[in-house]
Amino acid sequence: MQPASGADVLAYRNVLPDHLGQDPLRRPLWQAWARHHRRAGGENLTDRIPEQVVAPLLSWAMRWVDDFADDVLAARAERDAIDARSPAGPDLPTALAELLDDFRRRRHPLPAAPARLASARRGEPFPSTSYLARLLGYPVHRLDEARPRQMIAEAVGDVGVDTDCPLAHAPQGRLEGRPWLERISYYDVARMERLLLVSCWIVIAYLSGMRDSEIKHLKRGCLSVQQAPDGHVYRHRLASLAFKGEDVHGAEATWIVTAPVARAIAVLERFQPQDQPYLLAPAPSPRRRSAFPVPNSNTTNKDITFLISWITAYCDDRSRPDGIPLERGRLPRLTTRQFRRTLAWFIARRPGGAIAGALQYRHQCIQMFEGYAGTSDSGFRDEVEAEQALARGQLLAEMGADEDRPTLSGPAGAEAEARLAEFARHTVFDGQVVTDEARLRRIVARHDPHLYLGTFVTCVYNPDRALCRTSNAPGDGQPVLADCQPLACRNTALTPANRQALNGHLTKLKEALANRDHLAPYVRHRLEEQHRATAAFLTRHTPEIAE
């Protein structure tokens, strides 16, 4: 029998007498094993969620949080009030007669038994005695007596039988100006609670980058905000426990999140009873018997699949085009780990804003990096930087393979060309670019040309002459693009796209200076200096591009 690997030991940590608090691969005992399994230990092999899947999934999750939550909570309150009813009096026939007369007066059919029971009777709907008993506050067996059965049968002859057990609450949520549901059944409330809970989980997970264990430890009061003097909220903070790199009890950590996450937290605080501290605890149920206050990852994976199935059925029934597409002929089956992985990918790639319509990935990146799990080894920054390095490698490899591309110019243009040619030597074979991600990751790690393509300039990074690096800045091998001084730094190179962006910026400066008489002296002086320096920089390097 082969010895168990570190990953195997960690996977079975819950059945060990002394639970593991850390991944064994982080301990010296397993370092030799990790060196021989570098691919499995060092590379994130979790599949990201395709954009065509995560976009509608996140959109529907946010609809549940923003548009449907009020209806679910109102329906739950009505259901709980029905379940808490006590008998109106000892005379069941009188109470039942009054209830049935109310149905006749409103010309409303009697509530129907669940569809699974109707199917046992060849699909014929029949009244739900259990629901009628709940409305009366009596035990259901009291309606099995001869007199109540006769009274119910007479009422069925007068008003008929409905298709379910609708509650009195009329749904208020809207989709394209119409109610998202005509009515809510008593027996659908538990299912909707489950859908609302997992929708909140998806919004928090995808828009914060938190791990499943970190989300499950969110408690009431975990959200705090910072406000401007005018009352505008400009920062939301989530407090929870982080476990990576910590002991089994975790460490307090803070995440900076955006407004949709804050709204999901607010819904969860309304969803949970006051005596339940954990926000992701499942709805109370007499059928649930668990020693754990929150569901495990496997349960959440099943709930995600359940939500995807509901979205698909809802869209199919209403011929909506925004459902979840099939993958290889079946609905996708997602796991909790994929959301963090997908967010890192999209932040690194920053696509054209297709996710949920208008997510600002740069804003999301800055906010999360500012406060993400500051006391723990979160690793999220490393994941994003690894994706950014891969994206940069793919782009540079394509540039190196393009023989017709314009030559880079600028103070470091010649050096940029040399680095690009050297990198192409490792990534381009017979005119074809390496497309295997794992192989390209290794190439970038070994032969990184340290070329960073930006909007206005391309940085040919040399730390000894980088103006973005101060004497006390950590030397992690990357430029600080937020502190870039492109017109003065000798690491600057220009692509045609960079020159176009600089010309566009120059045009905006000209437009601003057209009304110079209305500008404050200091502002006018700064704009004139920027215009002069930018124009001189472009003029100085135009001959290099002309060549």
Coordinates of C-alpha atoms in Angstrom, one line a residue:
M1 CA 0.0 0.0 0.0
Q2 CA 1.3 3.4 -0.9
P3 CA 1.7 6.0 1.9
A4 CA -1.0 8.6 2.1
S5 CA -0.1 12.0 0.6
G6 CA -0.4 15.3 2.3
A7 CA -3.5 16.1 0.3
D8 CA -5.1 12.7 1.3
V9 CA -4.4 13.4 5.0
L10 CA -5.9 16.8 4.8
A11 CA -9.0 15.5 2.9
Y12 CA -9.7 13.1 5.8
R13 CA -8.9 15.6 8.6
N14 CA -12.5 15.5 9.9
V15 CA -12.3 11.8 10.9
L16 CA -9.0 12.2 12.7
P17 CA -9.1 12.4 16.5
D18 CA -7.1 15.6 16.4
H19 CA -8.3 17.7 13.4
L20 CA -5.7 19.3 11.2
G21 CA -5.6 23.1 11.4
Q22 CA -3.2 23.5 8.5
D23 CA -2.5 21.9 5.2
P24 CA 0.3 19.4 5.8
L25 CA 2.0 20.7 2.6
R26 CA 2.8 23.8 4.6
R27 CA 4.8 21.8 7.2
P28 CA 8.5 20.9 6.8
L29 CA 7.7 17.1 7.0
W30 CA 5.9 17.3 3.6
Q31 CA 8.3 19.7 1.8
A32 CA 10.1 16.9 -0.1
W33 CA 6.7 15.4 -1.2
A34 CA 5.6 18.8 -2.4
R35 CA 8.8 19.3 -4.5
H36 CA 8.0 16.0 -6.3
H37 CA 4.4 17.1 -6.8
R38 CA 5.0 20.7 -7.8
R39 CA 2.2 20.8 -10.3
A40 CA -0.5 19.6 -7.9
G41 CA 0.9 21.6 -5.0
G42 CA 1.7 24.9 -6.6
E43 CA -0.7 25.4 -9.4
N44 CA -4.4 26.2 -9.0
L45 CA -6.1 23.5 -11.0
T46 CA -9.7 24.5 -10.1
D47 CA -11.7 25.2 -13.2
R48 CA -13.1 28.7 -13.5
I49 CA -16.8 29.1 -14.2
P50 CA -17.3 30.1 -17.9
E51 CA -18.6 33.6 -18.4
Q52 CA -21.8 32.4 -20.2
V53 CA -22.6 30.5 -17.0
V54 CA -21.5 32.9 -14.2
A55 CA -23.1 35.9 -15.8
P56 CA -26.8 34.7 -15.7
L57 CA -26.2 32.9 -12.4
L58 CA -24.9 36.0 -10.7
S59 CA -27.7 38.0 -12.3
W60 CA -30.4 35.7 -10.9
A61 CA -28.7 35.5 -7.5
M62 CA -28.8 39.3 -7.3
R63 CA -32.5 39.2 -8.3
W64 CA -33.2 36.9 -5.4
V65 CA -31.4 39.2 -3.1
D66 CA -32.8 42.5 -4.4
D67 CA -36.2 41.7 -5.9
F68 CA -37.5 38.4 -4.5
A69 CA -36.3 38.4 -0.9
D70 CA -39.2 40.5 0.5
D71 CA -41.7 38.1 -1.0
V72 CA -39.9 35.1 0.4
L73 CA -39.7 36.6 3.9
A74 CA -43.4 37.7 3.8
A75 CA -44.5 34.2 2.6
R76 CA -42.4 32.6 5.4
A77 CA -44.0 34.9 8.0
E78 CA -47.5 33.9 6.8
R79 CA -46.6 30.2 6.7
D80 CA -45.2 30.4 10.3
A81 CA -48.4 32.2 11.4
I82 CA -50.5 29.4 9.9
D83 CA -48.4 26.7 11.6
A84 CA -48.7 28.5 15.0
R85 CA -52.5 28.7 14.9
S86 CA -54.4 27.0 17.8
P87 CA -58.0 25.7 17.6
A88 CA -60.6 28.4 17.5
G89 CA -62.8 26.3 19.8
P90 CA -63.7 22.8 20.7
D91 CA -66.4 22.6 18.0
L92 CA -64.6 21.5 14.9
P93 CA -67.7 21.3 12.6
T94 CA -68.6 24.9 13.3
A95 CA -65.1 26.2 12.7
L96 CA -64.9 24.1 9.5
A97 CA -68.2 25.3 8.3
E98 CA -67.2 29.0 8.8
L99 CA -63.9 28.3 6.9
L100 CA -65.7 26.6 4.0
D101 CA -68.3 29.3 3.8
D102 CA -65.5 31.9 3.5
F103 CA -64.2 29.9 0.4
R104 CA -67.7 29.9 -1.1
R105 CA -68.2 33.6 -0.4
R106 CA -64.9 34.5 -2.1
R107 CA -65.6 31.9 -4.9
H108 CA -62.1 30.6 -4.3
P109 CA -61.4 26.8 -4.8
L110 CA -60.3 24.7 -1.9
P111 CA -56.5 24.2 -1.5
A112 CA -55.2 21.2 -3.3
A113 CA -52.9 18.4 -2.0
P114 CA -49.3 18.5 -3.2
A115 CA -48.8 17.2 -6.8
R116 CA -47.0 14.1 -5.6
L117 CA -50.1 13.0 -3.8
A118 CA -52.4 13.9 -6.7
S119 CA -50.3 11.8 -9.1
A120 CA -51.0 8.8 -7.0
R121 CA -54.7 9.3 -7.8
R122 CA -54.2 9.5 -11.5
G123 CA -53.5 13.2 -11.5
E124 CA -56.9 14.2 -10.2
P125 CA -56.6 17.2 -7.8
F126 CA -58.2 16.7 -4.3
P127 CA -58.4 19.0 -1.4
S128 CA -55.6 19.2 1.1
T129 CA -57.0 18.2 4.5
S130 CA -53.6 18.8 6.1
Y131 CA -53.6 22.4 4.9
L132 CA -57.3 23.0 6.0
A133 CA -56.4 21.5 9.4
R134 CA -53.5 24.0 9.7
L135 CA -55.9 26.9 8.8
L136 CA -58.2 25.7 11.5
G137 CA -55.5 25.0 14.1
Y138 CA -56.7 21.4 14.5
P139 CA -54.7 18.1 14.1
V140 CA -55.2 16.7 10.6
H141 CA -56.7 13.4 11.9
R142 CA -59.8 15.3 13.1
L143 CA -60.7 16.1 9.5
D144 CA -60.8 12.3 8.7
E145 CA -64.0 11.9 10.6
A146 CA -67.2 11.3 8.6
R147 CA -68.9 14.7 9.2
P148 CA -65.8 16.8 8.2
R149 CA -65.2 14.7 5.1
Q150 CA -68.8 15.2 4.0
M151 CA -68.6 19.0 4.5
I152 CA -65.4 19.2 2.5
A153 CA -66.9 17.1 -0.3
E154 CA -69.9 19.4 -0.5
A155 CA -67.6 22.5 -0.7
V156 CA -65.6 20.8 -3.5
G157 CA -68.9 20.5 -5.4
D158 CA -69.5 24.2 -5.0
V159 CA -66.1 25.8 -5.6
G160 CA -63.9 23.0 -6.9
V161 CA -60.2 22.4 -6.0
D162 CA -57.2 24.6 -6.7
T163 CA -53.9 23.4 -8.1
D164 CA -51.9 24.1 -4.9
C165 CA -52.2 25.9 -1.5
P166 CA -51.6 29.6 -2.3
L167 CA -50.9 32.0 0.5
A168 CA -52.6 35.3 0.8
H169 CA -49.5 37.3 0.2
A170 CA -49.4 38.6 -3.4
P171 CA -45.8 38.7 -4.8
Q172 CA -44.5 42.2 -5.2
G173 CA -41.2 41.5 -6.9
R174 CA -41.0 42.5 -10.6
L175 CA -39.3 41.3 -13.7
E176 CA -39.6 43.6 -16.7
G177 CA -42.5 45.3 -14.9
R178 CA -44.5 42.2 -14.2
P179 CA -44.8 40.1 -11.0
W180 CA -42.2 37.4 -11.0
L181 CA -44.8 34.9 -9.6
E182 CA -48.6 35.0 -9.7
R183 CA -48.8 33.5 -6.2
I184 CA -46.7 31.5 -3.7
S185 CA -47.8 28.1 -2.4
Y186 CA -47.6 27.2 1.3
Y187 CA -45.5 24.1 0.3
D188 CA -43.0 26.2 -1.8
V189 CA -41.8 28.4 1.0
A190 CA -39.2 26.0 2.3
R191 CA -37.8 25.6 -1.2
M192 CA -37.7 29.4 -1.7
E193 CA -35.8 29.8 1.6
R194 CA -33.2 27.4 0.3
L195 CA -33.0 29.3 -3.0
L196 CA -32.7 32.7 -1.2
L197 CA -30.0 31.4 1.1
V198 CA -27.8 30.0 -1.6
S199 CA -28.3 33.2 -3.7
C200 CA -26.9 35.3 -0.9
W201 CA -24.0 32.9 -0.7
I202 CA -23.3 33.3 -4.4
V203 CA -23.4 37.1 -4.2
I204 CA -21.1 37.2 -1.2
A205 CA -18.7 34.5 -2.6
Y206 CA -18.3 35.9 -6.1
L207 CA -18.1 39.6 -5.1
S208 CA -15.8 39.3 -2.1
G209 CA -13.4 36.4 -3.0
M210 CA -14.1 34.8 0.5
R211 CA -13.6 31.1 0.9
D212 CA -16.6 29.0 1.8
S213 CA -15.4 28.5 5.4
E214 CA -15.0 32.2 5.8
I215 CA -18.5 32.9 4.5
K216 CA -20.0 30.3 6.8
H217 CA -18.5 32.1 9.8
L218 CA -20.2 35.4 9.1
K219 CA -22.3 36.4 12.1
R220 CA -25.0 39.0 12.8
G221 CA -23.4 42.5 12.9
C222 CA -20.4 41.5 10.7
L223 CA -20.9 44.4 8.4
S224 CA -19.7 47.9 9.1
V225 CA -19.6 51.0 6.9
Q226 CA -17.6 54.2 6.6
Q227 CA -19.5 57.3 5.6
A228 CA -18.6 60.7 4.2
P229 CA -19.8 63.8 6.1
D230 CA -22.8 64.0 3.8
G231 CA -23.9 60.5 4.8
H232 CA -22.7 58.8 1.6
V233 CA -21.3 55.3 2.3
Y234 CA -18.0 54.8 0.5
R235 CA -16.7 51.6 2.1
H236 CA -18.3 48.4 3.4
R237 CA -16.3 46.0 5.7
L238 CA -17.0 42.4 6.5
A239 CA -15.6 40.8 9.6
S240 CA -15.3 37.0 9.8
L241 CA -12.7 34.3 10.6
A242 CA -9.9 33.3 8.2
F243 CA -8.4 29.8 8.5
K244 CA -5.7 29.6 5.8
G245 CA -2.3 29.8 7.6
E246 CA -4.0 29.9 11.0
D247 CA -4.8 27.4 13.7
V248 CA -8.0 25.4 13.9
H249 CA -9.8 28.3 15.6
G250 CA -9.0 30.7 12.8
A251 CA -8.1 34.4 13.1
E252 CA -10.2 37.5 12.8
A253 CA -10.0 39.1 9.4
T254 CA -11.6 41.9 7.4
W255 CA -12.8 42.0 3.8
I256 CA -13.6 45.2 1.8
V257 CA -16.8 44.5 -0.2
T258 CA -19.2 46.4 -2.4
A259 CA -22.8 47.4 -2.0
P260 CA -24.4 44.2 -3.5
V261 CA -22.6 42.1 -0.8
A262 CA -23.8 44.6 1.9
R263 CA -27.4 44.1 0.6
A264 CA -27.0 40.3 0.8
I265 CA -25.8 40.6 4.4
A266 CA -28.9 42.7 5.2
V267 CA -31.2 40.1 3.7
L268 CA -29.5 37.3 5.7
E269 CA -29.9 39.3 8.9
R270 CA -33.6 39.6 8.2
F271 CA -33.7 35.9 7.2
Q272 CA -32.2 34.5 10.4
P273 CA -34.1 34.6 13.8
Q274 CA -32.6 36.9 16.4
D275 CA -31.2 33.9 18.4
Q276 CA -29.3 32.6 15.4
P277 CA -25.8 34.2 15.2
Y278 CA -24.6 32.5 12.0
L279 CA -26.0 34.2 8.9
L280 CA -25.7 31.2 6.6
A281 CA -27.5 28.8 8.9
P282 CA -30.3 26.9 7.1
A283 CA -33.9 27.7 7.9
P284 CA -35.2 25.9 11.0
S285 CA -36.9 22.7 10.1
P286 CA -38.2 19.8 12.2
R287 CA -36.6 17.4 9.6
R288 CA -33.1 18.8 10.0
R289 CA -30.9 17.0 12.5
S290 CA -27.3 18.2 12.4
A291 CA -24.7 19.0 15.0
F292 CA -23.3 21.8 12.8
P293 CA -24.9 25.3 12.8
V294 CA -24.1 25.8 9.1
P295 CA -24.2 23.5 6.0
N296 CA -21.0 22.0 4.8
S297 CA -19.5 22.7 1.3
N298 CA -21.2 19.6 -0.2
T299 CA -24.6 20.8 0.9
T300 CA -23.9 24.3 -0.6
N301 CA -22.7 22.6 -3.9
K302 CA -26.1 20.8 -4.0
D303 CA -27.9 24.1 -3.3
I304 CA -26.1 25.8 -6.2
T305 CA -27.2 23.0 -8.5
F306 CA -30.7 23.4 -7.1
L307 CA -30.7 27.1 -7.9
I308 CA -29.4 26.4 -11.5
S309 CA -32.2 23.9 -12.0
W310 CA -34.8 26.4 -10.7
I311 CA -33.5 29.1 -13.1
T312 CA -33.6 26.8 -16.0
A313 CA -37.2 25.6 -15.3
Y314 CA -38.3 29.2 -14.6
C315 CA -36.9 30.5 -17.9
D316 CA -38.1 27.5 -19.9
D317 CA -41.7 28.0 -18.6
R318 CA -41.7 31.6 -19.5
S319 CA -39.5 31.4 -22.7
R320 CA -36.9 33.7 -21.2
P321 CA -33.5 34.0 -22.9
D322 CA -31.4 34.6 -19.8
G323 CA -31.3 31.0 -18.4
I324 CA -28.2 29.0 -17.6
P325 CA -26.8 27.4 -20.8
L326 CA -26.1 23.7 -21.0
E327 CA -22.5 22.4 -20.9
R328 CA -21.9 19.2 -22.9
G329 CA -25.7 18.6 -23.0
R330 CA -26.4 19.0 -19.3
L331 CA -26.6 21.7 -16.7
P332 CA -23.3 22.8 -15.2
R333 CA -22.4 21.4 -11.7
L334 CA -20.4 24.0 -9.8
T335 CA -18.5 23.9 -6.6
T336 CA -17.8 26.5 -3.9
R337 CA -14.1 26.7 -4.8
Q338 CA -14.8 27.8 -8.4
F339 CA -16.2 31.2 -7.4
R340 CA -13.0 32.6 -5.9
R341 CA -11.0 31.1 -8.8
T342 CA -13.4 32.7 -11.3
L343 CA -13.3 36.1 -9.6
A344 CA -9.4 36.1 -9.7
W345 CA -9.6 35.3 -13.4
F346 CA -12.0 38.1 -14.3
I347 CA -10.1 40.6 -12.2
A348 CA -6.9 39.7 -14.0
R349 CA -8.5 39.7 -17.5
R350 CA -11.1 42.5 -16.9
P351 CA -13.4 41.6 -19.8
G352 CA -15.8 44.1 -21.4
G353 CA -18.2 44.2 -18.5
A354 CA -20.6 41.3 -19.5
I355 CA -21.0 40.0 -15.9
A356 CA -24.3 41.1 -14.4
G357 CA -24.3 44.0 -16.9
A358 CA -21.9 46.5 -15.3
L359 CA -19.5 45.1 -12.7
Q360 CA -16.4 47.2 -12.4
Y361 CA -13.6 44.7 -12.0
R362 CA -10.9 47.3 -11.4
H363 CA -13.0 48.8 -8.6
Q364 CA -13.6 45.4 -7.2
C365 CA -9.9 44.6 -7.3
I366 CA -8.8 47.8 -5.6
Q367 CA -11.4 47.5 -2.8
M368 CA -10.7 43.9 -2.0
F369 CA -6.9 44.2 -2.1
E370 CA -7.1 47.2 0.3
G371 CA -8.5 45.1 3.1
Y372 CA -8.7 41.4 2.1
A373 CA -8.0 39.2 5.1
G374 CA -5.2 41.4 6.4
T375 CA -4.3 39.1 9.3
S376 CA -4.2 35.8 7.3
D377 CA -2.4 34.2 4.5
S378 CA -5.3 34.7 2.1
G379 CA -3.5 34.0 -1.1
F380 CA -6.1 35.9 -3.2
R381 CA -3.6 38.5 -4.3
D382 CA -1.3 35.7 -5.4
E383 CA -4.1 34.1 -7.4
V384 CA -4.9 37.3 -9.2
E385 CA -1.2 38.1 -9.9
A386 CA -0.8 34.6 -11.3
E387 CA -3.7 35.1 -13.6
Q388 CA -2.4 38.6 -14.6
A389 CA 1.0 37.1 -15.4
L390 CA -0.6 34.4 -17.6
A391 CA -2.7 37.0 -19.4
R392 CA 0.4 39.1 -19.9
G393 CA 2.4 36.2 -21.2
Q394 CA -0.3 35.3 -23.7
L395 CA -0.5 38.8 -25.0
L396 CA 3.3 39.2 -25.2
A397 CA 3.6 35.8 -27.0
E398 CA 1.1 36.9 -29.6
M399 CA 3.0 40.2 -30.1
G400 CA 6.3 38.4 -30.5
A401 CA 4.8 36.1 -33.1
D402 CA 3.4 39.0 -35.1
E403 CA 6.1 39.9 -37.7
D404 CA 4.0 42.9 -39.0
R405 CA 3.5 44.6 -35.7
P406 CA 4.9 48.2 -35.3
T407 CA 8.1 48.6 -33.4
L408 CA 8.0 49.8 -29.9
S409 CA 9.3 53.3 -29.3
G410 CA 10.2 55.4 -26.3
P411 CA 13.1 55.6 -23.9
A412 CA 13.1 51.8 -23.4
G413 CA 11.8 50.9 -26.8
A414 CA 14.9 49.1 -28.0
E415 CA 15.2 47.1 -24.7
A416 CA 11.5 46.2 -25.0
E417 CA 12.0 44.8 -28.5
A418 CA 15.0 42.7 -27.3
R419 CA 13.0 41.3 -24.4
L420 CA 10.1 40.6 -26.6
A421 CA 12.2 38.7 -29.1
E422 CA 13.8 36.7 -26.3
F423 CA 10.4 35.8 -24.9
A424 CA 9.1 34.8 -28.3
R425 CA 12.1 32.4 -28.6
H426 CA 10.5 30.3 -25.8
T427 CA 6.8 30.7 -26.6
V428 CA 6.7 30.6 -30.4
F429 CA 7.4 27.5 -32.4
D430 CA 7.1 27.4 -36.2
G431 CA 5.0 30.6 -36.1
Q432 CA 2.6 29.1 -33.5
V433 CA 2.1 30.5 -30.0
V434 CA 2.1 28.1 -27.0
T435 CA -1.6 27.7 -26.1
D436 CA -1.4 25.2 -23.2
E437 CA -1.9 27.3 -20.1
A438 CA 0.1 25.1 -17.8
R439 CA 3.1 25.2 -20.1
L440 CA 2.8 28.9 -20.6
R441 CA 2.7 29.4 -16.9
R442 CA 6.0 27.6 -16.5
I443 CA 7.5 29.6 -19.4
V444 CA 6.4 32.9 -17.9
A445 CA 7.8 31.9 -14.5
R446 CA 11.2 31.1 -16.0
H447 CA 11.5 33.6 -18.7
D448 CA 9.3 36.5 -17.7
P449 CA 10.4 39.5 -19.8
H450 CA 8.9 41.9 -17.2
L451 CA 7.0 43.9 -19.9
Y452 CA 3.8 45.4 -18.5
L453 CA 1.3 46.7 -21.0
G454 CA -0.6 49.7 -19.7
T455 CA -3.1 52.1 -21.2
F456 CA -0.7 55.0 -21.7
V457 CA 2.7 53.3 -21.6
T458 CA 4.4 49.9 -21.6
C459 CA 6.7 49.4 -18.7
V460 CA 10.0 47.7 -19.4
Y461 CA 10.7 47.1 -15.7
N462 CA 14.1 47.7 -14.3
P463 CA 13.9 48.2 -10.5
D464 CA 17.1 50.2 -10.3
R465 CA 15.8 53.0 -12.5
A466 CA 12.0 52.7 -11.8
L467 CA 10.6 56.0 -10.5
C468 CA 7.6 54.2 -9.1
R469 CA 9.8 52.5 -6.6
T470 CA 10.8 54.6 -3.5
S471 CA 13.7 53.7 -1.3
N472 CA 11.5 52.0 1.3
A473 CA 9.2 50.2 -1.2
P474 CA 9.3 46.4 -1.1
G475 CA 11.1 45.0 -4.1
D476 CA 8.7 42.3 -5.2
G477 CA 9.8 42.4 -8.8
Q478 CA 6.9 44.3 -10.2
P479 CA 6.3 48.0 -11.0
V480 CA 3.8 50.0 -8.9
L481 CA 1.7 51.2 -11.9
A482 CA -0.4 53.4 -9.6
D483 CA 2.7 55.5 -9.0
C484 CA 3.9 55.5 -12.6
Q485 CA 5.7 58.6 -13.9
P486 CA 5.6 57.8 -17.7
L487 CA 6.9 61.1 -19.1
A488 CA 10.1 61.0 -16.9
C489 CA 10.8 57.3 -16.3
R490 CA 13.5 55.6 -18.4
N491 CA 11.5 52.3 -18.3
T492 CA 8.9 53.7 -20.6
A493 CA 8.1 52.2 -24.0
L494 CA 5.3 53.0 -26.4
T495 CA 3.0 50.8 -28.5
P496 CA 0.7 52.4 -31.1
A497 CA -2.2 51.9 -28.6
N498 CA -0.2 53.8 -26.0
R499 CA 0.4 56.7 -28.4
Q500 CA -3.3 56.8 -29.3
A501 CA -4.2 57.0 -25.6
L502 CA -1.7 59.8 -25.0
N503 CA -3.0 61.7 -27.9
G504 CA -6.5 61.3 -26.6
H505 CA -5.3 62.6 -23.2
L506 CA -3.7 65.5 -24.9
T507 CA -7.0 66.4 -26.7
K508 CA -8.8 66.4 -23.3
L509 CA -6.2 68.7 -21.9
K510 CA -6.7 71.1 -24.9
E511 CA -10.4 71.0 -24.3
A512 CA -10.0 71.8 -20.6
L513 CA -7.6 74.7 -21.4
A514 CA -10.0 76.2 -23.9
N515 CA -11.8 77.8 -20.9
R516 CA -8.6 78.7 -19.1
D517 CA -10.0 82.0 -18.0
H518 CA -12.6 80.3 -15.9
L519 CA -10.0 78.0 -14.2
A520 CA -8.2 78.7 -10.9
P521 CA -4.6 79.8 -11.4
Y522 CA -3.1 76.7 -9.8
V523 CA -5.3 74.3 -11.8
R524 CA -4.6 76.2 -15.0
H525 CA -0.9 76.1 -14.3
R526 CA -1.0 72.3 -13.7
L527 CA -3.0 71.6 -16.8
E528 CA -0.6 73.7 -18.9
E529 CA 2.4 71.9 -17.5
Q530 CA 0.7 68.5 -18.3
H531 CA -0.1 69.6 -21.8
R532 CA 3.4 70.9 -22.5
A533 CA 5.1 67.8 -21.1
T534 CA 2.8 65.4 -22.9
A535 CA 3.1 67.2 -26.3
A536 CA 6.9 67.3 -25.9
F537 CA 7.1 63.6 -25.1
L538 CA 5.0 62.6 -28.1
T539 CA 7.0 64.9 -30.4
R540 CA 10.3 63.6 -29.1
H541 CA 9.4 60.0 -29.9
T542 CA 7.4 60.4 -33.1
P543 CA 10.5 59.9 -35.4
E544 CA 11.1 56.5 -33.8
I545 CA 7.6 55.3 -34.8
A546 CA 7.9 56.9 -38.3
E547 CA 10.9 54.7 -38.9

